Each structure stands twice: as structure tokens, then as C-alpha cells.
Amino acid sequence: METTRHFTGTIYVVNRGATALHDHKHLGITIPPGGHVDRDELPHEAALREVREETGLEPNLLDETRDVSAPAGRALPQPRHQMLYDINVHDGTVGHQHIDHIYYATVPSRDISPEDGEESAESWQWYTTDELRNSDLSPDVVQFGIEAIQAAESEST
């Protein structure tokens, strides 16, 4: 069986010391906003679009990428992490994977208002560092959520 791979973009959004996660009904897990990179998008653009669609919030990417002098190019925002996730596994064989570009951002409020067709506002919850540490969420979600909160705090000082 051939393994298919898709690029995805995810953003851990932070407001007042907490990050927003939602219960993804289809996947059965609690995760931040994110989704597939479309053919005409760069990974960070897809991640920003997904935040807008899924939360209605306007993210401000926390980007520490240094400029590069390149007449025919430009530096792209560096993801904080790149992860390879197995999505479909059948009889021990991986059928589909996501190559996830993970970014951190701040948002101006906690007023989540998803677009039509997205998970409802009631499926979202804001998690502080302590709530993440004391949760039964996936270890990577906890780690990245805490890192995003710390990055946002560093940015504001």
C-alpha cells in the first residue's frame, strides 16, 4: 500500500495566558486550529486561514525568522515544529500521513465565532499552562500549548 502525505498548517493561538483548543468530532481528539495546505498556499498562510475560518479570530504570527538577502527570494516564517503524524493506519501499515507545520500566534480576544460548517464555538476551550499540565490531552498538544503561551509572554515583555 502506498502512503499518501499531505502538508498541513497548525497554529496554537494565545490570548491572556491561555491557548484555544477544540474537540474535533471527526477525529475524536482535542487540538488547535489547523488544516490542509491548499495548492496555492504556503504553510503559514494555510495555518492563518484555518484560524480565521475555525475561530473567527485574527492571528498575529509569532515569527522569529531573520531576513535573508536574496534578490530572487524571501525568507518564510519558520514553524516552531514540524511533525509527521500517522492519520490512517490499517493492519500496521500507514496509509496516510500529515506533515504538520506548527506555528504560534496571539489573538486579540477570546470571542470565538467559527464560520458556517466549522465546529461550534461550544467545542472550544481556553487552556492555561496549569490546565494543560493537569489535562489528559496528548503530550504533544500539552508541550506545544505551553510553549506557545511562553512565546506569547516573551513577545509581550
Coordinates of N, CA, C and O in Angstrom, one line a residue:
M1 N 0.8 -1.2 0.0 CA 0.0 0.0 0.0 C 0.9 1.2 0.0 O 1.9 1.3 0.7
E2 N 0.5 2.2 -0.9 CA 1.3 3.4 -0.9 C 0.8 4.4 0.2 O -0.4 4.5 0.5
T3 N 1.8 5.0 0.8 CA 1.5 6.0 1.8 C 1.3 7.4 1.2 O 2.2 7.9 0.5
T4 N 0.2 8.0 1.3 CA 0.0 9.4 0.8 C 0.3 10.4 2.0 O 0.1 10.1 3.1
R5 N 0.8 11.5 1.6 CA 1.2 12.6 2.5 C 0.7 13.9 2.1 O 0.7 14.2 0.9
H6 N 0.1 14.6 3.1 CA -0.4 16.0 2.8 C 0.3 17.0 3.8 O 0.5 16.6 4.9
F7 N 0.6 18.2 3.3 CA 1.1 19.2 4.1 C 0.0 19.9 4.9 O -1.1 20.1 4.3
T8 N 0.2 20.1 6.1 CA -0.9 20.8 6.9 C -0.2 22.0 7.7 O 1.0 22.0 7.9
G9 N -1.0 22.9 8.2 CA -0.6 24.0 9.0 C -1.4 24.1 10.2 O -2.7 24.1 10.1
T10 N -0.8 24.3 11.4 CA -1.5 24.4 12.7 C -1.0 25.6 13.4 O 0.2 25.9 13.3
I11 N -1.9 26.3 14.1 CA -1.4 27.4 14.9 C -2.0 27.3 16.3 O -3.2 27.1 16.5
Y12 N -1.1 27.3 17.3 CA -1.6 27.5 18.7 C -1.7 28.9 19.0 O -0.8 29.7 19.0
V13 N -3.0 29.4 19.1 CA -3.3 30.8 19.3 C -3.4 31.0 20.8 O -3.9 30.2 21.6
V14 N -2.9 32.2 21.2 CA -2.8 32.6 22.7 C -3.5 33.9 22.9 O -3.3 34.9 22.1
N15 N -4.2 34.0 24.0 CA -4.8 35.2 24.5 C -4.8 35.2 26.0 O -5.3 34.2 26.6
R16 N -4.2 36.2 26.6 CA -4.2 36.4 28.1 C -3.7 35.1 28.8 O -4.4 34.6 29.7
G17 N -2.6 34.5 28.4 CA -2.1 33.3 29.1 C -2.8 32.0 28.9 O -2.6 31.1 29.7
A18 N -3.5 31.9 27.8 CA -4.2 30.6 27.5 C -4.2 30.4 26.0 O -4.2 31.3 25.2
T19 N -4.3 29.1 25.7 CA -4.4 28.7 24.3 C -5.7 28.0 24.0 O -6.3 27.3 24.9
A20 N -6.3 28.2 22.8 CA -7.6 27.7 22.4 C -7.4 26.3 21.7 O -6.7 26.2 20.8
L21 N -8.2 25.4 22.3 CA -8.2 24.0 21.7 C -9.7 23.6 21.5 O -10.5 24.1 22.3
H22 N -10.0 22.8 20.5 CA -11.3 22.3 20.4 C -11.4 20.8 20.2 O -10.5 20.1 19.8
D23 N -12.6 20.3 20.6 CA -12.9 18.9 20.4 C -13.2 18.6 18.9 O -14.3 19.1 18.5
H24 N -12.4 18.0 18.2 CA -12.6 17.7 16.8 C -13.4 16.4 16.7 O -13.0 15.3 17.0
K25 N -14.7 16.6 16.4 CA -15.7 15.5 16.4 C -15.3 14.3 15.5 O -15.4 13.2 15.8
H26 N -14.8 14.7 14.3 CA -14.4 13.6 13.3 C -13.2 12.8 13.8 O -13.2 11.6 13.6
L27 N -12.2 13.5 14.3 CA -11.0 12.8 14.8 C -11.1 12.3 16.2 O -10.3 11.4 16.6
G28 N -12.0 12.8 17.0 CA -12.1 12.4 18.4 C -11.0 12.8 19.3 O -10.7 12.1 20.3
I29 N -10.3 13.9 19.0 CA -9.2 14.4 19.8 C -9.4 15.9 20.0 O -10.2 16.6 19.3
T30 N -8.7 16.5 20.9 CA -8.7 17.9 21.2 C -7.4 18.5 20.7 O -6.3 18.1 21.0
I31 N -7.6 19.5 19.8 CA -6.5 20.0 19.0 C -6.7 21.5 18.8 O -7.8 22.1 18.9
P32 N -5.6 22.2 18.3 CA -5.7 23.6 18.0 C -6.3 23.8 16.5 O -6.4 22.8 15.8
P33 N -6.5 25.0 16.1 CA -6.9 25.2 14.7 C -5.8 24.8 13.7 O -4.6 25.1 14.0
G34 N -6.3 24.3 12.6 CA -5.3 23.9 11.6 C -6.0 23.1 10.5 O -7.1 22.7 10.6
G35 N -5.2 22.8 9.4 CA -5.8 22.1 8.3 C -4.8 22.0 7.2 O -3.7 22.4 7.2
H36 N -5.3 21.4 6.1 CA -4.5 21.2 4.9 C -4.1 22.5 4.2 O -4.8 23.4 4.2
V37 N -2.9 22.4 3.6 CA -2.3 23.5 2.8 C -2.9 23.3 1.4 O -2.8 22.2 0.8
D38 N -3.6 24.3 0.9 CA -4.1 24.3 -0.5 C -3.0 24.5 -1.5 O -1.9 25.0 -1.2
R39 N -3.3 24.1 -2.7 CA -2.3 24.2 -3.8 C -1.6 25.5 -4.0 O -0.5 25.6 -4.3
D40 N -2.4 26.6 -3.7 CA -1.9 27.9 -3.9 C -1.4 28.6 -2.7 O -1.2 29.8 -2.6
E41 N -1.2 27.9 -1.6 CA -0.8 28.4 -0.3 C 0.5 28.0 0.2 O 1.0 26.9 -0.2
L42 N 1.1 28.8 1.0 CA 2.3 28.4 1.8 C 1.8 27.9 3.1 O 0.7 28.2 3.5
P43 N 2.6 27.1 3.8 CA 2.1 26.5 5.1 C 1.6 27.5 6.1 O 0.6 27.3 6.7
H44 N 2.4 28.6 6.3 CA 1.9 29.6 7.3 C 0.6 30.3 6.8 O -0.2 30.7 7.7
E45 N 0.4 30.5 5.5 CA -0.8 31.1 5.0 C -2.0 30.2 5.3 O -3.1 30.6 5.7
A46 N -1.8 28.9 5.1 CA -2.9 27.9 5.4 C -3.2 27.9 6.8 O -4.4 27.9 7.2
A47 N -2.2 27.9 7.7 CA -2.5 27.9 9.1 C -3.2 29.2 9.6 O -4.2 29.1 10.3
L48 N -2.8 30.4 9.0 CA -3.5 31.6 9.4 C -5.0 31.6 8.9 O -5.9 32.0 9.6
R49 N -5.2 31.1 7.7 CA -6.6 30.9 7.1 C -7.4 30.0 8.0 O -8.6 30.3 8.3
E50 N -6.8 28.9 8.4 CA -7.6 28.0 9.2 C -8.0 28.6 10.6 O -9.1 28.4 11.0
V51 N -7.1 29.4 11.2 CA -7.5 30.1 12.4 C -8.7 31.0 12.2 O -9.7 31.0 12.9
R52 N -8.7 31.8 11.1 CA -9.8 32.7 10.8 C -11.1 31.9 10.5 O -12.1 32.3 11.0
E53 N -11.0 30.8 9.8 CA -12.2 30.0 9.5 C -12.8 29.3 10.7 O -14.0 29.3 11.0
E54 N -11.9 28.7 11.5 CA -12.3 27.9 12.6 C -12.7 28.7 13.9 O -13.5 28.2 14.7
T55 N -12.1 29.9 14.1 CA -12.3 30.6 15.3 C -12.9 32.0 15.0 O -13.5 32.6 16.0
G56 N -12.8 32.5 13.8 CA -13.2 33.9 13.6 C -12.3 35.0 14.1 O -12.5 36.2 14.0
L57 N -11.1 34.5 14.6 CA -10.1 35.4 15.2 C -9.1 35.8 14.2 O -8.8 35.0 13.3
E58 N -8.4 36.9 14.4 CA -7.3 37.4 13.5 C -6.0 37.1 14.2 O -5.6 37.9 15.1
P59 N -5.2 36.1 13.8 CA -4.0 35.8 14.4 C -2.8 36.7 14.0 O -2.8 37.2 12.9
N60 N -2.0 36.9 15.0 CA -0.7 37.7 14.8 C 0.4 36.6 15.0 O 0.7 36.3 16.1
L61 N 1.0 36.2 13.9 CA 2.0 35.1 14.0 C 3.2 35.6 14.8 O 3.7 36.7 14.6
L62 N 3.7 34.7 15.7 CA 4.9 35.0 16.4 C 6.0 34.4 15.6 O 6.3 33.2 15.6
D63 N 6.7 35.3 14.9 CA 7.7 34.8 13.9 C 9.1 35.4 14.3 O 9.3 36.6 14.3
E64 N 10.0 34.5 14.5 CA 11.4 35.0 14.8 C 12.3 34.8 13.6 O 13.6 34.8 13.8
T65 N 11.8 34.6 12.4 CA 12.6 34.3 11.2 C 13.4 35.6 10.9 O 12.8 36.7 10.8
R66 N 14.7 35.4 10.7 CA 15.5 36.5 10.2 C 15.5 36.7 8.7 O 15.3 35.7 8.0
D67 N 15.5 37.9 8.3 CA 15.6 38.2 6.9 C 16.8 37.7 6.3 O 17.9 37.6 6.9
V68 N 16.7 37.3 5.0 CA 17.9 36.9 4.2 C 18.0 37.7 3.0 O 17.0 38.0 2.3
S69 N 19.2 38.2 2.7 CA 19.4 39.0 1.4 C 19.4 38.0 0.3 O 20.4 37.3 0.1
A70 N 18.3 38.0 -0.5 CA 18.2 37.1 -1.6 C 17.4 37.8 -2.7 O 16.2 37.9 -2.6
P71 N 18.0 38.3 -3.7 CA 17.3 39.1 -4.8 C 16.1 38.4 -5.4 O 15.2 39.0 -5.7
A72 N 16.2 37.0 -5.5 CA 15.1 36.3 -6.1 C 14.2 35.5 -5.2 O 13.5 34.7 -5.5
G73 N 14.4 35.8 -3.9 CA 13.6 35.0 -2.9 C 13.3 35.8 -1.6 O 13.7 37.0 -1.5
R74 N 12.7 35.2 -0.7 CA 12.4 35.8 0.6 C 12.3 34.7 1.6 O 11.9 33.5 1.3
A75 N 12.6 35.0 2.8 CA 12.5 34.1 3.9 C 11.0 33.9 4.3 O 10.3 34.8 4.4
L76 N 10.7 32.7 4.6 CA 9.3 32.3 5.0 C 9.3 32.2 6.5 O 10.3 31.8 7.1
P77 N 8.2 32.5 7.2 CA 8.1 32.2 8.6 C 8.4 30.8 8.9 O 7.9 29.8 8.3
Q78 N 9.3 30.6 9.9 CA 9.7 29.3 10.3 C 8.7 28.7 11.3 O 8.4 29.3 12.3
P79 N 8.3 27.5 11.0 CA 7.4 26.8 12.0 C 8.2 26.6 13.3 O 9.4 26.4 13.2
R80 N 7.5 26.5 14.4 CA 8.2 26.2 15.7 C 8.5 24.7 15.7 O 9.5 24.3 16.3
H81 N 7.7 23.9 15.0 CA 7.9 22.5 14.9 C 7.4 22.0 13.6 O 6.5 22.6 13.0
Q82 N 8.0 20.9 13.1 CA 7.4 20.2 12.0 C 7.2 18.7 12.5 O 8.2 18.1 13.0
M83 N 6.0 18.2 12.3 CA 5.7 16.9 12.8 C 5.2 16.0 11.7 O 4.5 16.5 10.8
L84 N 5.4 14.7 11.8 CA 4.9 13.8 10.9 C 3.9 12.9 11.6 O 4.3 12.2 12.6
Y85 N 2.6 13.0 11.3 CA 1.6 12.3 12.0 C 1.0 11.2 11.1 O 0.6 11.5 10.0
D86 N 0.8 10.0 11.7 CA 0.1 8.9 11.0 C -1.3 9.2 11.2 O -1.8 9.2 12.3
I87 N -2.1 9.3 10.1 CA -3.5 9.6 10.2 C -4.3 8.3 10.0 O -5.2 8.0 10.7
N88 N -4.0 7.5 9.0 CA -4.7 6.3 8.7 C -3.8 5.1 8.8 O -2.8 5.1 8.0
V89 N -4.0 4.2 9.7 CA -3.2 3.0 9.9 C -4.1 1.8 9.8 O -5.1 1.7 10.5
H90 N -3.8 0.9 8.8 CA -4.6 -0.3 8.6 C -3.7 -1.5 8.7 O -2.7 -1.6 7.9
D91 N -4.0 -2.4 9.6 CA -3.2 -3.6 9.8 C -1.7 -3.4 9.9 O -0.9 -4.0 9.3
G92 N -1.4 -2.3 10.6 CA 0.0 -1.9 10.9 C 0.7 -1.2 9.7 O 1.8 -0.8 9.8
T93 N 0.0 -0.9 8.7 CA 0.5 -0.2 7.5 C -0.1 1.2 7.5 O -1.3 1.4 7.6
V94 N 0.8 2.2 7.4 CA 0.4 3.6 7.4 C -0.1 4.0 6.0 O 0.7 3.9 5.0
G95 N -1.4 4.4 5.9 CA -1.9 4.7 4.6 C -1.9 6.2 4.3 O -1.8 6.6 3.1
H96 N -1.9 7.0 5.3 CA -1.9 8.5 5.1 C -1.2 9.2 6.3 O -1.3 8.8 7.4
Q97 N -0.5 10.2 5.9 CA 0.3 11.0 6.9 C 0.1 12.5 6.7 O -0.2 12.9 5.5
H98 N 0.2 13.3 7.7 CA 0.2 14.7 7.6 C 1.6 15.2 8.0 O 2.1 14.8 9.1
I99 N 2.2 16.1 7.2 CA 3.4 16.8 7.5 C 3.0 18.1 8.0 O 2.6 19.0 7.3
D100 N 3.0 18.3 9.4 CA 2.3 19.4 10.0 C 3.4 20.5 10.3 O 4.4 20.2 11.0
H101 N 3.1 21.7 9.9 CA 3.9 22.9 10.2 C 3.2 23.6 11.3 O 2.1 24.1 11.2
I102 N 3.9 23.7 12.5 CA 3.2 24.2 13.7 C 3.8 25.6 14.0 O 5.0 25.7 14.2
Y103 N 2.9 26.5 14.2 CA 3.2 27.9 14.4 C 2.5 28.3 15.7 O 1.6 27.7 16.2
Y104 N 3.0 29.5 16.3 CA 2.4 30.1 17.4 C 1.9 31.5 17.1 O 2.6 32.2 16.2
A105 N 0.8 32.0 17.7 CA 0.3 33.3 17.4 C -0.5 33.8 18.6 O -0.9 33.1 19.4
T106 N -0.6 35.1 18.6 CA -1.6 35.7 19.5 C -2.8 36.2 18.8 O -2.8 36.3 17.6
V107 N -3.9 36.3 19.6 CA -5.2 36.8 19.0 C -5.7 37.8 19.9 O -5.4 37.8 21.1
P108 N -6.5 38.8 19.4 CA -6.9 40.0 20.2 C -8.0 39.7 21.2 O -8.2 40.5 22.1
S109 N -8.7 38.6 21.1 CA -9.7 38.3 22.1 C -10.0 36.8 22.2 O -9.3 36.0 21.5
R110 N -10.9 36.4 23.1 CA -11.3 35.0 23.2 C -12.7 34.8 22.7 O -13.2 33.7 22.9
D111 N -13.2 35.7 21.9 CA -14.5 35.6 21.4 C -14.5 34.7 20.1 O -14.3 35.3 19.0
I112 N -14.7 33.5 20.2 CA -14.7 32.5 19.1 C -16.0 32.5 18.4 O -17.0 32.3 19.0
S113 N -15.9 32.7 17.1 CA -17.1 32.8 16.2 C -16.8 32.1 14.9 O -16.4 32.7 13.9
P114 N -16.8 30.7 14.9 CA -16.5 30.0 13.7 C -17.3 30.3 12.5 O -18.5 30.6 12.6
E115 N -16.8 30.1 11.3 CA -17.6 30.2 10.0 C -18.5 29.0 10.0 O -18.4 28.0 10.6
D116 N -19.6 29.2 9.1 CA -20.5 28.1 8.9 C -19.8 26.8 8.5 O -18.8 26.9 7.7
G117 N -20.2 25.7 9.0 CA -19.6 24.4 8.6 C -18.4 24.0 9.5 O -17.9 22.9 9.4
E118 N -18.0 24.9 10.4 CA -16.9 24.6 11.3 C -17.4 24.1 12.6 O -18.6 24.3 12.9
E119 N -16.6 23.5 13.5 CA -17.0 23.1 14.8 C -17.6 24.3 15.5 O -17.1 25.4 15.4
S120 N -18.6 24.1 16.3 CA -19.3 25.2 17.0 C -18.4 25.9 18.1 O -17.4 25.3 18.6
A121 N -18.7 27.1 18.5 CA -18.0 27.8 19.5 C -17.9 27.0 20.8 O -17.0 27.1 21.6
E122 N -19.0 26.3 21.1 CA -19.1 25.5 22.3 C -18.0 24.4 22.4 O -17.8 23.8 23.4
S123 N -17.5 24.0 21.2 CA -16.5 22.9 21.2 C -15.1 23.4 21.6 O -14.2 22.6 21.7
W124 N -14.9 24.7 21.7 CA -13.6 25.4 22.0 C -13.5 25.6 23.5 O -14.5 26.0 24.2
Q125 N -12.3 25.5 24.0 CA -11.9 25.8 25.4 C -10.6 26.5 25.5 O -9.7 26.1 24.7
W126 N -10.4 27.5 26.3 CA -9.1 28.1 26.6 C -8.4 27.4 27.7 O -9.0 27.2 28.8
Y127 N -7.2 27.0 27.5 CA -6.4 26.2 28.5 C -5.2 27.1 28.9 O -4.4 27.5 28.1
T128 N -5.0 27.2 30.2 CA -3.8 27.9 30.8 C -2.7 26.8 30.9 O -3.0 25.6 30.7
T129 N -1.5 27.3 31.2 CA -0.4 26.3 31.4 C -0.7 25.3 32.4 O -0.5 24.1 32.2
D130 N -1.3 25.7 33.6 CA -1.6 24.7 34.6 C -2.7 23.7 34.1 O -2.6 22.5 34.4
E131 N -3.7 24.2 33.4 CA -4.7 23.3 32.9 C -4.2 22.4 31.9 O -4.6 21.2 31.9
L132 N -3.3 22.8 31.1 CA -2.6 21.9 30.1 C -1.9 20.8 30.8 O -2.0 19.6 30.5
R133 N -1.0 21.2 31.8 CA -0.2 20.2 32.6 C -1.1 19.2 33.3 O -0.7 18.1 33.5
N134 N -2.3 19.6 33.8 CA -3.1 18.7 34.5 C -4.2 18.1 33.7 O -5.1 17.5 34.2
S135 N -4.1 18.1 32.4 CA -5.1 17.5 31.5 C -4.7 16.1 31.1 O -3.5 15.7 31.3
D136 N -5.6 15.5 30.4 CA -5.3 14.2 29.8 C -5.1 14.3 28.3 O -5.3 13.4 27.5
L137 N -4.8 15.6 27.8 CA -4.5 15.8 26.4 C -3.3 15.1 25.9 O -2.4 14.8 26.8
S138 N -3.1 15.0 24.6 CA -2.0 14.4 24.0 C -0.7 15.1 24.5 O -0.7 16.4 24.6
P139 N 0.4 14.4 24.8 CA 1.6 15.1 25.3 C 2.1 16.2 24.3 O 2.6 17.2 24.8
D140 N 2.0 16.0 23.0 CA 2.5 17.0 22.1 C 1.6 18.2 22.2 O 2.1 19.4 22.1
V141 N 0.3 18.1 22.3 CA -0.6 19.2 22.4 C -0.3 20.0 23.7 O -0.2 21.2 23.7
V142 N 0.0 19.3 24.8 CA 0.4 20.0 26.0 C 1.7 20.7 25.8 O 1.8 21.9 26.2
Q143 N 2.7 20.1 25.3 CA 4.0 20.7 25.1 C 3.9 22.0 24.2 O 4.4 23.0 24.6
F144 N 3.3 21.8 23.1 CA 3.2 22.9 22.1 C 2.3 24.1 22.7 O 2.6 25.2 22.5
G145 N 1.2 23.7 23.4 CA 0.4 24.7 24.0 C 1.1 25.6 25.1 O 1.1 26.8 25.1
I146 N 1.9 24.9 25.9 CA 2.7 25.6 26.9 C 3.8 26.4 26.2 O 4.0 27.6 26.6
E147 N 4.5 25.9 25.2 CA 5.5 26.7 24.5 C 4.9 27.9 23.9 O 5.5 29.0 23.9
A148 N 3.7 27.8 23.3 CA 3.0 28.9 22.7 C 2.7 30.0 23.7 O 2.9 31.2 23.4
I149 N 2.2 29.6 24.8 CA 1.9 30.6 25.9 C 3.2 31.3 26.3 O 3.2 32.5 26.5
Q150 N 4.2 30.5 26.5 CA 5.5 31.1 26.9 C 6.0 32.1 25.8 O 6.6 33.2 26.2
A151 N 5.9 31.7 24.6 CA 6.4 32.5 23.5 C 5.6 33.9 23.4 O 6.2 34.9 23.2
A152 N 4.3 33.8 23.7 CA 3.4 35.0 23.7 C 3.8 35.9 24.8 O 3.9 37.1 24.7
E153 N 4.1 35.3 26.0 CA 4.5 36.1 27.2 C 5.9 36.8 26.9 O 6.0 37.9 27.3
S154 N 6.8 36.1 26.3 CA 8.1 36.6 25.9 C 8.0 37.8 24.9 O 8.7 38.8 25.0
E155 N 7.0 37.6 24.0 CA 6.8 38.6 23.0 C 6.3 39.9 23.6 O 6.6 41.0 23.1
S156 N 5.5 39.8 24.6 CA 4.8 41.0 25.2 C 5.7 41.7 26.2 O 5.3 42.8 26.7
T157 N 6.9 41.2 26.6 CA 7.8 41.8 27.5 C 8.9 42.5 26.8 O 9.2 42.4 25.7

